[in-house]
Structure formats: structure tokens, C-alpha cells
Tab-separated table of C-alpha atoms in Angstrom:
chain	number	residue	atom	x	y	z
W	30	UNK	CA	-25.557	-8.976	4.912
W	31	UNK	CA	-25.623	-5.616	6.620
W	32	UNK	CA	-22.415	-3.996	7.730
W	33	UNK	CA	-24.253	-2.250	10.545
W	34	UNK	CA	-22.869	1.097	9.418
W	35	UNK	CA	-25.283	3.553	7.855
W	36	UNK	CA	-23.947	5.098	4.644
W	37	UNK	CA	-23.937	8.896	4.557
W	38	UNK	CA	-25.676	11.133	2.078
W	39	UNK	CA	-23.667	13.587	-0.043
W	40	UNK	CA	-24.241	16.301	2.555
W	41	UNK	CA	-24.930	16.043	6.255
W	42	UNK	CA	-27.348	18.220	8.173
W	43	UNK	CA	-25.774	19.731	11.285
W	44	UNK	CA	-27.518	21.454	14.146
W	45	UNK	CA	-25.028	23.814	15.797
W	46	UNK	CA	-25.801	25.340	19.177
W	47	UNK	CA	-27.973	28.394	18.849
W	48	UNK	CA	-28.999	27.598	15.279
W	49	UNK	CA	-32.550	28.104	14.136
W	50	UNK	CA	-32.290	25.374	11.550
W	51	UNK	CA	-29.964	22.839	9.963
W	52	UNK	CA	-26.957	23.951	7.962
W	53	UNK	CA	-25.207	21.896	5.321
W	54	UNK	CA	-21.703	20.524	5.822
W	55	UNK	CA	-20.101	19.394	2.584
W	56	UNK	CA	-18.429	16.013	2.932
W	57	UNK	CA	-15.247	14.985	1.084
W	58	UNK	CA	-16.326	13.067	-2.025
W	59	UNK	CA	-13.931	10.268	-1.026
W	60	UNK	CA	-15.562	9.838	2.416
W	61	UNK	CA	-12.335	9.511	4.436
W	62	UNK	CA	-14.024	9.028	7.829
W	63	UNK	CA	-17.463	7.692	6.877
W	64	UNK	CA	-18.690	4.623	4.934
W	65	UNK	CA	-18.709	4.913	1.146
W	66	UNK	CA	-22.400	4.957	0.117
W	67	UNK	CA	-23.815	2.698	-2.592
W	68	UNK	CA	-24.051	5.464	-5.203
W	69	UNK	CA	-20.297	6.175	-4.928
W	70	UNK	CA	-19.158	2.548	-5.375
W	71	UNK	CA	-17.007	1.647	-8.393
W	72	UNK	CA	-16.953	-1.210	-10.895
W	73	UNK	CA	-14.658	-4.214	-10.561
W	74	UNK	CA	-12.623	-3.003	-13.541
W	75	UNK	CA	-12.074	0.389	-11.936
W	76	UNK	CA	-11.014	-1.197	-8.644
W	77	UNK	CA	-8.635	-3.654	-10.330
W	78	UNK	CA	-7.004	-0.869	-12.374
W	79	UNK	CA	-6.366	1.257	-9.280
W	80	UNK	CA	-4.888	-1.599	-7.222
W	81	UNK	CA	-2.788	-2.895	-10.113
W	82	UNK	CA	-1.487	0.610	-10.716
W	83	UNK	CA	-0.630	0.804	-7.022
W	84	UNK	CA	1.606	-2.286	-7.104
W	85	UNK	CA	3.220	-1.799	-10.534
W	86	UNK	CA	5.972	0.019	-8.712
W	87	UNK	CA	9.554	0.193	-10.027
W	88	UNK	CA	11.315	0.210	-6.601
W	89	UNK	CA	9.779	-3.233	-6.004
W	90	UNK	CA	12.188	-4.510	-8.666
W	91	UNK	CA	15.082	-3.740	-6.335
W	92	UNK	CA	13.799	-6.482	-4.027
W	93	UNK	CA	13.575	-8.786	-7.031
W	94	UNK	CA	17.167	-7.951	-7.923
W	95	UNK	CA	18.371	-9.134	-4.518
W	96	UNK	CA	16.492	-12.396	-4.988
W	97	UNK	CA	17.588	-12.921	-8.583
W	98	UNK	CA	21.262	-13.204	-7.688
W	99	UNK	CA	20.663	-15.485	-4.680
W	100	UNK	CA	18.624	-18.368	-6.189
W	101	UNK	CA	18.409	-20.543	-9.236
W	102	UNK	CA	15.525	-19.537	-11.494
W	103	UNK	CA	13.353	-22.462	-10.375
W	104	UNK	CA	13.841	-21.693	-6.686
W	105	UNK	CA	13.291	-18.016	-7.432
W	106	UNK	CA	9.848	-18.755	-8.878
W	107	UNK	CA	8.931	-20.778	-5.771
W	108	UNK	CA	9.983	-17.908	-3.502
W	109	UNK	CA	7.987	-15.355	-5.497
W	110	UNK	CA	4.875	-17.554	-5.592
W	111	UNK	CA	5.042	-18.322	-1.848
W	112	UNK	CA	5.638	-14.710	-0.819
W	113	UNK	CA	3.039	-13.328	-3.208
W	114	UNK	CA	0.463	-15.881	-2.012
W	115	UNK	CA	0.950	-14.766	1.606
W	116	UNK	CA	0.765	-11.091	0.667
W	117	UNK	CA	-2.176	-11.542	-1.697
W	118	UNK	CA	-4.226	-13.559	0.805
W	119	UNK	CA	-3.633	-11.077	3.615
W	120	UNK	CA	-4.539	-8.075	1.472
W	121	UNK	CA	-7.561	-9.844	-0.057
W	122	UNK	CA	-9.074	-10.494	3.385
W	123	UNK	CA	-8.538	-6.891	4.453
W	124	UNK	CA	-9.867	-5.711	1.098
W	125	UNK	CA	-12.998	-7.831	1.574
W	126	UNK	CA	-13.610	-6.225	4.969
W	127	UNK	CA	-13.090	-2.793	3.431
W	128	UNK	CA	-15.735	-3.438	0.770
W	129	UNK	CA	-18.170	-4.886	3.328
W	130	UNK	CA	-17.875	-1.907	5.666
W	131	UNK	CA	-17.046	0.899	3.244
W	132	UNK	CA	-14.388	2.098	5.699
W	133	UNK	CA	-10.688	2.890	5.503
W	134	UNK	CA	-8.210	0.859	7.554
W	135	UNK	CA	-7.702	3.598	10.119
W	136	UNK	CA	-11.448	4.046	10.663
W	137	UNK	CA	-11.944	0.265	10.995
W	138	UNK	CA	-9.264	0.389	13.693
W	139	UNK	CA	-11.700	2.414	15.839
W	140	UNK	CA	-13.860	-0.704	16.246
W	141	UNK	CA	-10.878	-2.884	17.172
W	142	UNK	CA	-8.643	-0.516	19.145
W	143	UNK	CA	-11.096	2.133	20.376
W	144	UNK	CA	-11.611	5.722	19.306
W	145	UNK	CA	-8.360	6.851	20.944
W	146	UNK	CA	-6.479	3.590	20.475
W	147	UNK	CA	-7.030	3.835	16.723
W	148	UNK	CA	-4.797	6.908	16.690
W	149	UNK	CA	-1.887	4.470	16.898
W	150	UNK	CA	-2.976	3.034	13.548
W	151	UNK	CA	-3.310	6.511	12.044
W	152	UNK	CA	0.162	7.547	13.220
W	153	UNK	CA	1.879	4.342	12.083
W	154	UNK	CA	0.088	4.028	8.751
W	155	UNK	CA	0.180	7.730	7.945
W	156	UNK	CA	3.764	8.101	9.150
W	157	UNK	CA	5.173	5.287	7.068
W	158	UNK	CA	3.426	6.607	3.961
W	159	UNK	CA	4.882	10.103	4.438
W	160	UNK	CA	8.301	8.451	4.718
W	161	UNK	CA	7.724	6.453	1.525
W	162	UNK	CA	6.512	9.606	-0.214
W	163	UNK	CA	9.803	11.302	0.622
W	164	UNK	CA	11.835	8.301	-0.523
W	165	UNK	CA	10.061	8.210	-3.893
W	166	UNK	CA	10.361	11.965	-4.451
W	167	UNK	CA	14.068	11.749	-3.651
W	168	UNK	CA	14.486	8.765	-5.978
W	169	UNK	CA	12.852	10.673	-8.826
W	170	UNK	CA	15.207	13.603	-8.326
W	171	UNK	CA	18.312	11.405	-8.235
W	172	UNK	CA	17.447	9.234	-11.243
W	173	UNK	CA	16.300	12.159	-13.381
W	174	UNK	CA	19.535	13.999	-12.639
W	175	UNK	CA	21.470	10.857	-13.520
W	176	UNK	CA	19.610	10.487	-16.809
W	177	UNK	CA	20.375	14.031	-17.974
W	178	UNK	CA	23.748	14.348	-16.252
W	179	UNK	CA	22.594	17.188	-13.996
W	180	UNK	CA	25.065	17.669	-11.183
W	181	UNK	CA	23.639	20.698	-9.378
W	182	UNK	CA	21.512	20.312	-6.253
W	183	UNK	CA	19.173	22.999	-7.567
W	184	UNK	CA	18.238	20.915	-10.610
W	185	UNK	CA	17.448	17.892	-8.444
W	186	UNK	CA	15.460	20.008	-5.995
W	187	UNK	CA	13.417	21.555	-8.799
W	188	UNK	CA	12.473	18.115	-10.118
W	189	UNK	CA	11.512	16.957	-6.606
W	190	UNK	CA	9.284	19.948	-5.895
W	191	UNK	CA	7.607	19.901	-9.335
W	192	UNK	CA	6.800	16.195	-9.223
W	193	UNK	CA	5.583	16.461	-5.631
W	194	UNK	CA	3.089	19.153	-6.625
W	195	UNK	CA	1.769	16.970	-9.452
W	196	UNK	CA	1.372	13.926	-7.198
W	197	UNK	CA	-0.219	15.956	-4.423
W	198	UNK	CA	-2.829	17.403	-6.810
W	199	UNK	CA	-3.656	13.913	-8.109
W	200	UNK	CA	-4.208	12.637	-4.554
W	201	UNK	CA	-6.346	15.669	-3.679
W	202	UNK	CA	-8.540	14.870	-6.673
W	203	UNK	CA	-9.175	11.488	-5.057
W	204	UNK	CA	-10.062	8.057	-6.353
W	205	UNK	CA	-11.053	9.294	-9.800
W	206	UNK	CA	-7.729	11.048	-10.362
W	207	UNK	CA	-5.759	7.948	-9.401
W	208	UNK	CA	-7.954	5.801	-11.655
W	209	UNK	CA	-7.219	7.841	-14.782
W	210	UNK	CA	-3.482	7.973	-14.096
W	211	UNK	CA	-3.551	4.171	-13.717
W	212	UNK	CA	-5.493	3.690	-16.955
W	213	UNK	CA	-2.844	5.594	-18.890
W	214	UNK	CA	0.373	4.582	-17.153
W	215	UNK	CA	-0.056	0.941	-16.110
W	216	UNK	CA	-0.450	-0.658	-19.590
W	217	UNK	CA	2.488	1.366	-20.947
W	218	UNK	CA	4.709	0.376	-18.026
W	219	UNK	CA	3.802	-3.302	-18.367
W	220	UNK	CA	4.426	-3.288	-22.119
W	221	UNK	CA	7.793	-1.618	-21.640
W	222	UNK	CA	8.700	-4.048	-18.852
W	223	UNK	CA	7.829	-7.052	-21.042
W	224	UNK	CA	9.956	-5.610	-23.859
W	225	UNK	CA	12.939	-5.214	-21.543
W	226	UNK	CA	12.486	-8.800	-20.318
W	227	UNK	CA	12.654	-9.953	-23.925
W	228	UNK	CA	15.892	-7.984	-24.381
W	229	UNK	CA	17.176	-9.548	-21.173
W	230	UNK	CA	16.496	-13.023	-22.530
W	231	UNK	CA	18.440	-12.125	-25.672
W	232	UNK	CA	21.372	-11.128	-23.478
W	233	UNK	CA	21.408	-14.353	-21.490
W	234	UNK	CA	20.642	-16.786	-24.315
W	235	UNK	CA	16.896	-17.279	-23.913
W	236	UNK	CA	14.954	-19.085	-21.204
W	237	UNK	CA	17.477	-21.911	-21.091
W	238	UNK	CA	20.257	-19.445	-20.313
W	239	UNK	CA	18.135	-17.881	-17.595
W	240	UNK	CA	17.392	-21.286	-16.047
W	241	UNK	CA	21.070	-22.254	-16.162
W	242	UNK	CA	22.279	-19.058	-14.450
W	243	UNK	CA	23.878	-19.788	-11.083
W	244	UNK	CA	23.488	-17.719	-7.884
W	245	UNK	CA	26.288	-15.290	-7.050
W	246	UNK	CA	25.042	-14.402	-3.553
W	247	UNK	CA	23.246	-16.286	-0.774
W	248	UNK	CA	19.998	-15.745	1.116
W	249	UNK	CA	17.894	-17.998	3.330
W	250	UNK	CA	14.450	-19.056	2.178
W	251	UNK	CA	12.758	-17.317	5.132
W	252	UNK	CA	14.523	-14.027	4.432
W	253	UNK	CA	13.663	-14.284	0.735
W	254	UNK	CA	9.954	-14.866	1.363
W	255	UNK	CA	9.968	-12.076	3.949
W	256	UNK	CA	11.462	-9.798	1.300
W	257	UNK	CA	8.630	-10.595	-1.111
W	258	UNK	CA	5.946	-10.114	1.543
W	259	UNK	CA	7.610	-7.002	2.900
W	260	UNK	CA	7.668	-5.178	-0.433
W	261	UNK	CA	4.017	-4.165	-0.073
W	262	UNK	CA	2.690	-5.529	3.213
W	263	UNK	CA	2.626	-2.078	4.838
W	264	UNK	CA	0.842	-0.512	1.884
W	265	UNK	CA	-1.349	-3.626	1.563
W	266	UNK	CA	-2.581	-3.082	5.120
W	267	UNK	CA	-4.173	0.085	3.752
W	268	UNK	CA	-5.830	-1.621	0.773
W	269	UNK	CA	-9.299	-0.951	2.286
W	270	UNK	CA	-8.678	2.732	1.489
W	271	UNK	CA	-9.504	1.723	-2.101
W	272	UNK	CA	-11.435	-1.549	-1.830
W	273	UNK	CA	-14.112	0.239	0.222
W	274	UNK	CA	-15.239	1.623	-3.134
W	275	UNK	CA	-15.963	-1.926	-4.358
W	276	UNK	CA	-19.539	-2.935	-5.032
W	277	UNK	CA	-19.070	-6.334	-3.378
W	278	UNK	CA	-16.621	-8.246	-1.233
W	279	UNK	CA	-15.977	-10.576	-4.170
W	280	UNK	CA	-14.877	-7.672	-6.374
W	281	UNK	CA	-12.528	-6.456	-3.649
W	282	UNK	CA	-10.963	-9.907	-3.196
W	283	UNK	CA	-10.349	-10.430	-6.913
W	284	UNK	CA	-8.978	-6.906	-7.390
W	285	UNK	CA	-6.639	-7.373	-4.399
W	286	UNK	CA	-5.357	-10.662	-5.821
W	287	UNK	CA	-4.735	-9.052	-9.221
W	288	UNK	CA	-2.874	-6.144	-7.654
W	289	UNK	CA	-0.936	-7.679	-4.784
W	290	UNK	CA	-0.397	-11.267	-5.920
W	291	UNK	CA	-0.105	-10.892	-9.702
W	292	UNK	CA	1.088	-7.282	-10.101
W	293	UNK	CA	3.558	-7.238	-7.226
W	294	UNK	CA	4.844	-10.720	-8.106
W	295	UNK	CA	5.485	-9.699	-11.705
W	296	UNK	CA	7.466	-6.623	-10.665
W	297	UNK	CA	9.674	-8.757	-8.401
W	298	UNK	CA	10.176	-11.260	-11.240
W	299	UNK	CA	11.056	-8.502	-13.715
W	300	UNK	CA	13.612	-7.089	-11.264
W	301	UNK	CA	15.129	-10.522	-10.719
W	302	UNK	CA	15.502	-11.121	-14.468
W	303	UNK	CA	17.123	-7.704	-14.872
W	304	UNK	CA	19.627	-8.517	-12.139
W	305	UNK	CA	20.475	-11.916	-13.623
W	306	UNK	CA	21.049	-10.608	-17.139
W	307	UNK	CA	22.232	-7.004	-16.744
W	308	UNK	CA	23.437	-7.003	-13.149
W	309	UNK	CA	20.829	-4.312	-12.403
W	310	UNK	CA	17.410	-4.738	-10.811
W	311	UNK	CA	15.846	-1.375	-11.629
W	312	UNK	CA	14.358	-1.303	-15.119
W	313	UNK	CA	14.874	2.441	-15.323
W	314	UNK	CA	18.633	1.933	-15.014
W	315	UNK	CA	18.458	-1.033	-17.412
W	316	UNK	CA	16.881	1.296	-19.971
W	317	UNK	CA	19.653	3.788	-19.351
W	318	UNK	CA	22.179	1.025	-20.085
W	319	UNK	CA	20.342	0.246	-23.323
W	320	UNK	CA	20.634	3.910	-24.319
W	321	UNK	CA	16.902	4.547	-23.939
W	322	UNK	CA	17.096	7.504	-21.578
W	323	UNK	CA	13.806	9.019	-22.752
W	324	UNK	CA	11.911	5.778	-22.170
W	325	UNK	CA	13.610	5.404	-18.810
W	326	UNK	CA	12.463	8.823	-17.656
W	327	UNK	CA	8.940	8.199	-19.027
W	328	UNK	CA	8.759	4.908	-17.129
W	329	UNK	CA	10.031	6.564	-13.970
W	330	UNK	CA	7.506	9.397	-13.974
W	331	UNK	CA	4.543	7.372	-15.197
W	332	UNK	CA	5.064	4.673	-12.611
W	333	UNK	CA	6.007	6.696	-9.561
W	334	UNK	CA	3.400	9.404	-10.235
W	335	UNK	CA	0.606	6.908	-9.677
W	336	UNK	CA	2.239	5.080	-6.768
W	337	UNK	CA	3.077	8.262	-4.886
W	338	UNK	CA	-0.385	9.708	-5.465
W	339	UNK	CA	-1.727	6.573	-3.741
W	340	UNK	CA	0.765	7.147	-0.940
W	341	UNK	CA	-0.368	10.759	-0.482
W	342	UNK	CA	-3.999	9.631	-0.497
W	343	UNK	CA	-3.221	7.086	2.244
W	344	UNK	CA	-1.654	9.585	4.616
W	345	UNK	CA	-4.440	12.035	3.798
W	346	UNK	CA	-7.195	9.704	5.020
W	347	UNK	CA	-5.039	8.708	8.018
W	348	UNK	CA	-4.716	12.371	8.962
W	349	UNK	CA	-8.461	12.915	8.579
W	350	UNK	CA	-9.113	10.089	11.054
W	351	UNK	CA	-6.357	11.171	13.434
W	352	UNK	CA	-7.727	14.698	13.785
W	353	UNK	CA	-11.405	13.850	13.266
W	354	UNK	CA	-11.840	16.007	10.172
W	355	UNK	CA	-14.253	15.282	7.290
W	356	UNK	CA	-11.772	16.130	4.497
W	357	UNK	CA	-8.489	14.474	3.525
W	358	UNK	CA	-7.212	17.418	1.431
W	359	UNK	CA	-5.430	19.457	4.162
W	360	UNK	CA	-3.585	16.342	5.292
W	361	UNK	CA	-2.638	15.351	1.747
W	362	UNK	CA	-1.094	18.790	1.283
W	363	UNK	CA	0.575	18.864	4.689
W	364	UNK	CA	2.000	15.352	4.359
W	365	UNK	CA	3.247	16.100	0.837
W	366	UNK	CA	5.108	19.161	2.120
W	367	UNK	CA	6.721	17.136	4.916
W	368	UNK	CA	7.622	14.305	2.516
W	369	UNK	CA	9.158	16.765	0.043
W	370	UNK	CA	11.258	18.386	2.765
W	371	UNK	CA	12.465	14.918	3.807
W	372	UNK	CA	13.423	14.227	0.187
W	373	UNK	CA	15.292	17.518	-0.108
W	374	UNK	CA	17.466	16.619	2.902
W	375	UNK	CA	18.222	13.138	1.508
W	376	UNK	CA	15.837	10.927	3.475
W	377	UNK	CA	16.044	8.256	0.761
W	378	UNK	CA	19.575	7.534	1.950
W	379	UNK	CA	18.679	7.029	5.624
W	380	UNK	CA	15.128	5.701	5.946
W	381	UNK	CA	15.530	2.059	4.909
W	382	UNK	CA	15.954	0.586	8.405
W	383	UNK	CA	13.012	2.652	9.671
W	384	UNK	CA	10.772	1.409	6.879
W	385	UNK	CA	11.848	-2.201	7.477
W	386	UNK	CA	10.877	-1.827	11.144
W	387	UNK	CA	7.484	-0.426	10.183
W	388	UNK	CA	7.088	-3.345	7.790
W	389	UNK	CA	7.330	-5.621	10.814
W	390	UNK	CA	5.128	-3.561	13.136
W	391	UNK	CA	2.316	-2.607	10.748
W	392	UNK	CA	1.031	-6.043	9.573
W	393	UNK	CA	-0.165	-7.013	13.096
W	394	UNK	CA	-2.536	-4.034	12.940
W	395	UNK	CA	-4.225	-5.609	9.949
W	396	UNK	CA	-4.220	-8.970	11.739
W	397	UNK	CA	-6.031	-7.509	14.770
W	398	UNK	CA	-8.665	-5.904	12.528
W	399	UNK	CA	-9.220	-9.195	10.654
W	400	UNK	CA	-9.518	-11.294	13.823
W	401	UNK	CA	-11.763	-8.815	15.606
W	402	UNK	CA	-14.001	-8.394	12.558
W	403	UNK	CA	-14.488	-12.135	12.137
W	404	UNK	CA	-15.208	-12.587	15.846
W	405	UNK	CA	-17.454	-9.659	16.675
W	406	UNK	CA	-18.741	-7.424	13.924
W	407	UNK	CA	-18.877	-9.460	10.747
W	408	UNK	CA	-22.671	-9.173	10.756
W	409	UNK	CA	-22.595	-5.491	11.620
W	410	UNK	CA	-22.063	-3.224	14.603
W	411	UNK	CA	-25.283	-2.631	16.545
W	412	UNK	CA	-26.654	0.820	15.874
W	413	UNK	CA	-25.904	3.262	18.652
W	414	UNK	CA	-23.279	1.101	20.372
W	415	UNK	CA	-20.665	3.300	21.999
W	416	UNK	CA	-17.061	2.476	21.238
W	417	UNK	CA	-14.498	2.491	24.053
W	418	UNK	CA	-11.755	5.089	24.049
W	419	UNK	CA	-9.101	2.373	24.295
W	420	UNK	CA	-9.573	-1.365	23.760
W	421	UNK	CA	-6.792	-2.640	26.009
W	422	UNK	CA	-7.137	-6.312	25.114
W	423	UNK	CA	-6.833	-5.822	21.371
W	424	UNK	CA	-3.983	-3.356	21.870
W	425	UNK	CA	-2.256	-6.037	23.944
W	426	UNK	CA	-2.842	-8.548	21.132
W	427	UNK	CA	-1.208	-6.121	18.706
W	428	UNK	CA	1.740	-5.565	21.051
W	429	UNK	CA	2.350	-9.302	21.486
W	430	UNK	CA	2.095	-9.966	17.735
W	431	UNK	CA	4.425	-7.060	16.952
W	432	UNK	CA	6.975	-8.265	19.509
W	433	UNK	CA	6.939	-11.809	18.149
W	434	UNK	CA	7.329	-10.487	14.589
W	435	UNK	CA	10.339	-8.432	15.698
W	436	UNK	CA	11.862	-11.429	17.481
W	437	UNK	CA	11.260	-13.526	14.360
W	438	UNK	CA	13.235	-10.987	12.337
W	439	UNK	CA	15.952	-10.510	14.951
W	440	UNK	CA	16.652	-14.215	15.387
W	441	UNK	CA	15.865	-15.104	11.750
W	442	UNK	CA	13.235	-17.653	12.745
W	443	UNK	CA	10.162	-17.914	10.541
W	444	UNK	CA	8.747	-15.205	8.290
W	445	UNK	CA	8.290	-12.020	10.399
W	446	UNK	CA	5.307	-10.431	8.576
W	447	UNK	CA	3.490	-13.764	8.526
W	448	UNK	CA	4.240	-14.345	12.233
W	449	UNK	CA	2.825	-10.916	13.095
W	450	UNK	CA	-0.306	-11.364	11.004
W	451	UNK	CA	-1.138	-14.900	12.191
W	452	UNK	CA	-0.510	-14.199	15.886
W	453	UNK	CA	-2.590	-11.011	15.749
W	454	UNK	CA	-5.500	-12.736	13.964
W	455	UNK	CA	-5.526	-15.667	16.423
W	456	UNK	CA	-5.322	-13.485	19.538
W	457	UNK	CA	-7.929	-10.960	18.362
W	458	UNK	CA	-10.246	-13.766	17.262
W	459	UNK	CA	-9.955	-15.478	20.658
W	460	UNK	CA	-10.510	-12.213	22.538
W	461	UNK	CA	-13.541	-11.323	20.414
W	462	UNK	CA	-15.154	-14.719	20.792
W	463	UNK	CA	-14.597	-14.658	24.555
W	464	UNK	CA	-16.388	-11.301	24.723
W	465	UNK	CA	-19.281	-12.626	22.679
W	466	UNK	CA	-19.658	-15.646	24.973
W	467	UNK	CA	-19.614	-13.435	28.088
W	468	UNK	CA	-22.333	-11.199	26.641
W	469	UNK	CA	-24.418	-14.219	25.644
W	470	UNK	CA	-24.164	-15.604	29.178
């Protein structure tokens, strides 16, 4: 079925005023503001590797650590499965739309929110990723200094700047660069994580000891599931940035499930087991406790290199859409500089509440895109149809869904990300169908 969006060629002819003939404008090979053409699509294996590498993310284990001390092992598994199912389903639907259209999340937002209204999506999605980039760079500096007992600020700053340059270059190289980093790092990280789990089981007396462990803290079921969903729901909203390279919607759905349901769920489980057995949810610090400093540093760099390259790529394509430019590279570089400066001033110590708020406000954006797509442009946008500058009704749907998600969090009623997603999908779907009926009449 046609997406209604014509795929671009490798170069675009332009006819500037006063020109006697067409000139050639080179387009970014990752097509940040145009549909990915058929010749640039990737295999299912490639897509699955990139998305799995995106979610095999050591800070996710910190969320698992909080869960591991609050539930029995059986209840913990139920929480992880429920939260991962919500996250995986949401991302899979968005990923399917990305593959069908060949567009990034922020460009798809133009159809739902208008050409100017979509700037809200670019600012929110790009902004949160720059913040995460700074948090990860700062985390690398702190943990590396801890591993080698470096106490000077200069040593930490040098590590932050050097790793930021490496991650920025990987993101500038695009999809292919992130694929090869994932191919190398993801299997090694998973093997090391499984080995540490086996050591953890030795510490606690095997699976029976793990099952018999009793909670030492408390947490409600809703908060626990929200924690699981919230680990990657903001980043998952941008999954179309990569699934648009899929050759079919089916490939995108399966790759999203592997990455966001299986991969993210495993990292939460690993963190929970580490907390139960060692009292520590971060495997890097568990390795430090086991005296394996070298392996800990290798895990840290291998894992966060890939994840932060994805983060830089995300704010790069958001910047390209925001400013209407054909290349992501200037925005990858600019965002990386901002993120590094934030890390150097200690943003990792102050950004948590901000990121939690964005985790509530961003999912409704994906919900509006899903509902609007299903209602109005699933079979393709008519060629030549002008888009409004601002789609007030869909923006209102987003605002209502975001408010209800915030109220859900504030009053601890329901699961905030799920509330935001469901309300946004329902409202956007109803608005889109009403428009279609009016036009038909």
C-alpha cells in the first residue's frame, strides 16, 4: 500500500532564481527530512541489531535495581513483563508507521500537528535527547574516574570531552556507523551481563535463593510498571528514526519488539538481580566490586558509546526538521557540544526530575501521531495536499493527553505513560475520523 510520499533520489535538482539550469543539492545519506528511498532500506537483521543495541543500556539497570528490592522475584517478573509489553507495543506501532512512511518522528509530526506545530515535537524530542546525552557523558566521566581512582576534575573532564567526540563522530556517520558499533558491542555486553548474573546466583544460593529473597523497600504496582515503561518511552517515541530504514512494516514491528520488549526487559531484570544479590543495580559497579575494573570500563564504554551515538543522531534529525535543513550533521555537532557542556557543569546530578517530566509529556506526541495516522493517512497523503501551519485540534488532543498523564503521576492514579498514550490515540483517532466524515459529506 502506498504511503503517499514520494521517495527522493540521491540528489535533488534545484532551480534557484536567475539560474540557467538545474544545480545539484547533495542530500544527507540518512535522509533526515525526506522519506528513505527503497534503495537505502536495510535488512531485518540490521534493523534488529541497531534497535537492540539502542536498548542494551546500562543506566536502565538502575531502574531494575529499584524494582528488585521492592518485590518478590515472582512479582518482579510480572511487573517487568507488563511494563515491557506496554512499551514494546507502543514502540512497535510507531516503528511500523516509520517503516511505512520512511519518515522520522519529527517529520511525521508535520502531518499531525502542522508544519509549525511540529516544531513542538522537534524541541521536546531533541531537547530531551541533548539532556540525556549530557547525563551519559557525565556518568562516563564519573565512573571512569571512580574505576581508576582519579580525583582531579581535569581527568574527568578529559574523559568526557574525548568520549563525546567519539560518539559525535559515530552519529555523524549515520545509520551505518551505529550498526557496526552495535554488531561489536551488543553481543559482548550481553555475554558479560549473563556471566555476572551467574555470579549473582552463586552469591544468593541459586535460583531458589533468588526466589526466596524478600523485599526490603516498598513500591506500588502502578509506580513499578510506570518505571519500566518510563525507562525508554521517550527514546521509543523516536524509534521511527531507525525503523524508517526497514524494508517492511513487519520487519519494523519485530525489530521494535526485540529491542524494546526483550532487550529493555532483560536490562531491567539484570539490574534487579544485581540489586538483590550485591545491593547494587549497575553492572559496571558490580564488576568493580568483583575486582574486574578493566571489564567494567570496557562494558561502560562499549555500551554507552552506542546508546549515546543514537541519542546524538536523534537530536540531529530533530534539529534538521526544526530548522528545515537537509543535513543532520551540524545539529549533531551542535547538540553534542551543548550536551558536553551540560556534563562538565554536572547536569547528571540535577536533570532527573526534568527527564521524568519529559517522560510524561513526550509519549502523548507518539499517541497523537498513531491516532492521526490510523484515521487519516494510513493509505497515503494525497499528492500536493498543503499542510496547515498549525493543527489546533490535534495540538489540543496532545495537551489534554499530556495533562491527564501529569495528573495520573501527581495523584498516583493509573500508569502515566499509558494514560498519555491511550488518551492521545483515542482523541486523535476521533478527530481524524470526524474530519474524514465531513470531507466525505
